[in-house]
Short mmCIF file of C-alpha atoms in Angstrom, two decimals:
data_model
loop_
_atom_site.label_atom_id
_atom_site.label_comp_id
_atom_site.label_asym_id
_atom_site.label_seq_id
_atom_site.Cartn_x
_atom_site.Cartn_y
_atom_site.Cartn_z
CA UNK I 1 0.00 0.00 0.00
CA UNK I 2 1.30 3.45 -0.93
CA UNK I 3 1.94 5.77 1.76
CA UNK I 4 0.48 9.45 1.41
CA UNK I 5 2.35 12.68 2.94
CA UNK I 6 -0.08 15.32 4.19
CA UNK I 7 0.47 18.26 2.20
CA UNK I 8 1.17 21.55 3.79
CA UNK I 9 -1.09 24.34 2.81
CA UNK I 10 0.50 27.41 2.15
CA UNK I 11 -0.24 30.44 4.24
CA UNK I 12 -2.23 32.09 1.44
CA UNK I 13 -4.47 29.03 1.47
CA UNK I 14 -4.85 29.34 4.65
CA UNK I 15 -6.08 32.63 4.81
CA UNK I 16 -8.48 32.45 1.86
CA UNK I 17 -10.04 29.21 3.82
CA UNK I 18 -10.35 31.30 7.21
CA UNK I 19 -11.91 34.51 4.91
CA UNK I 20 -14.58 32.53 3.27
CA UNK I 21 -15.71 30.79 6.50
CA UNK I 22 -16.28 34.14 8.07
CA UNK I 23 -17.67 35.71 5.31
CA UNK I 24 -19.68 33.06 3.48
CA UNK I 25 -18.75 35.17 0.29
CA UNK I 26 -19.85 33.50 -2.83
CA UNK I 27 -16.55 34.80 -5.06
CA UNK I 28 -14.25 33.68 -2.33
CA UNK I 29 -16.24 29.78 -2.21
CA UNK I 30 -15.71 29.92 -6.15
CA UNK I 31 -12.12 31.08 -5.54
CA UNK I 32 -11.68 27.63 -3.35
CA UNK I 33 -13.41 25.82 -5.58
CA UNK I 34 -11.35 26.82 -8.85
CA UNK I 35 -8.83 26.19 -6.34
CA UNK I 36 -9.18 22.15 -5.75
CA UNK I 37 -11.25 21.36 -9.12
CA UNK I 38 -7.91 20.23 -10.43
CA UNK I 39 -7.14 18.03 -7.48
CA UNK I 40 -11.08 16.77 -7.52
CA UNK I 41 -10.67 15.97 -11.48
CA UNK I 42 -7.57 14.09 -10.64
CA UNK I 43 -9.14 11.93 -7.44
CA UNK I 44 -12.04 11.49 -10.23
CA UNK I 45 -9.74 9.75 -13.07
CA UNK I 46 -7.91 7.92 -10.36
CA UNK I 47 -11.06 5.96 -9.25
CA UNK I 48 -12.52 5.79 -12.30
CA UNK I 49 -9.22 3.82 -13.57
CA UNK I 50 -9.72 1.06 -10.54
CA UNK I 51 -13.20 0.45 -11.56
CA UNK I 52 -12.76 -0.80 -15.28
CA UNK I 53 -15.45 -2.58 -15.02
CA UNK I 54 -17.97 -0.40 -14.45
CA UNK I 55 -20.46 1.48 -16.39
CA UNK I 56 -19.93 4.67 -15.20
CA UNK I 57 -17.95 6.89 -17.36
CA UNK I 58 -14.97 8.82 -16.09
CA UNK I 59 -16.91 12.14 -17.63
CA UNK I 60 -19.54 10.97 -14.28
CA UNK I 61 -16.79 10.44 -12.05
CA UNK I 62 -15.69 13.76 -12.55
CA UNK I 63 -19.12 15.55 -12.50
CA UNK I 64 -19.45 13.93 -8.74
CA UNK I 65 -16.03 15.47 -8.18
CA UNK I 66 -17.04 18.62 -8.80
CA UNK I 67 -19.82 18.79 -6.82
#
C-alpha cells in the first residue's frame, strides 16, 4: 500500500479558507473551488481507472467530483 504525505497548505491558502468561512462570500467559495477542481478531477480519473469494469464513465466520475 502506498503511503500518502499530508500536504502543507501554504499560508495564502490558509487565509483564503479562514476569509470565506467568516464571510460566506460566494466569489471567495468559487475562488476555493477553482482552487481544488484540479485536485477533484484528478481523485475522479484515479477511481474511475480502478473500476474498469464499471459502467460509469470517467466524464460521471468527474461531474461527482465537482460537486
Amino acid at each position: 500500500m502506498a503511503t500518502v504525505s499530508a500536504r502543507v497548505p501554504e499560508p495564502a491558502e490558509i487565509l483564503l479558507w479562514q476569509r470565506s468561512i467568516h464571510s460566506r462570500s460566494a466569489e471567495l467559495r468559487l475562488e476555493l473551488i477553482l482552487r481544488y477542481l484540479p485536485y477533484a478531477r484528478k481523485v475522479a480519473a484515479h477511481l474511475y481507472g480502478r473500476h474498469l469494469r464499471c459502467e460509469t464513465s470517467v466524464e460521471d466520475y468527474i461531474q461527482w467530483a465537482c460537486l
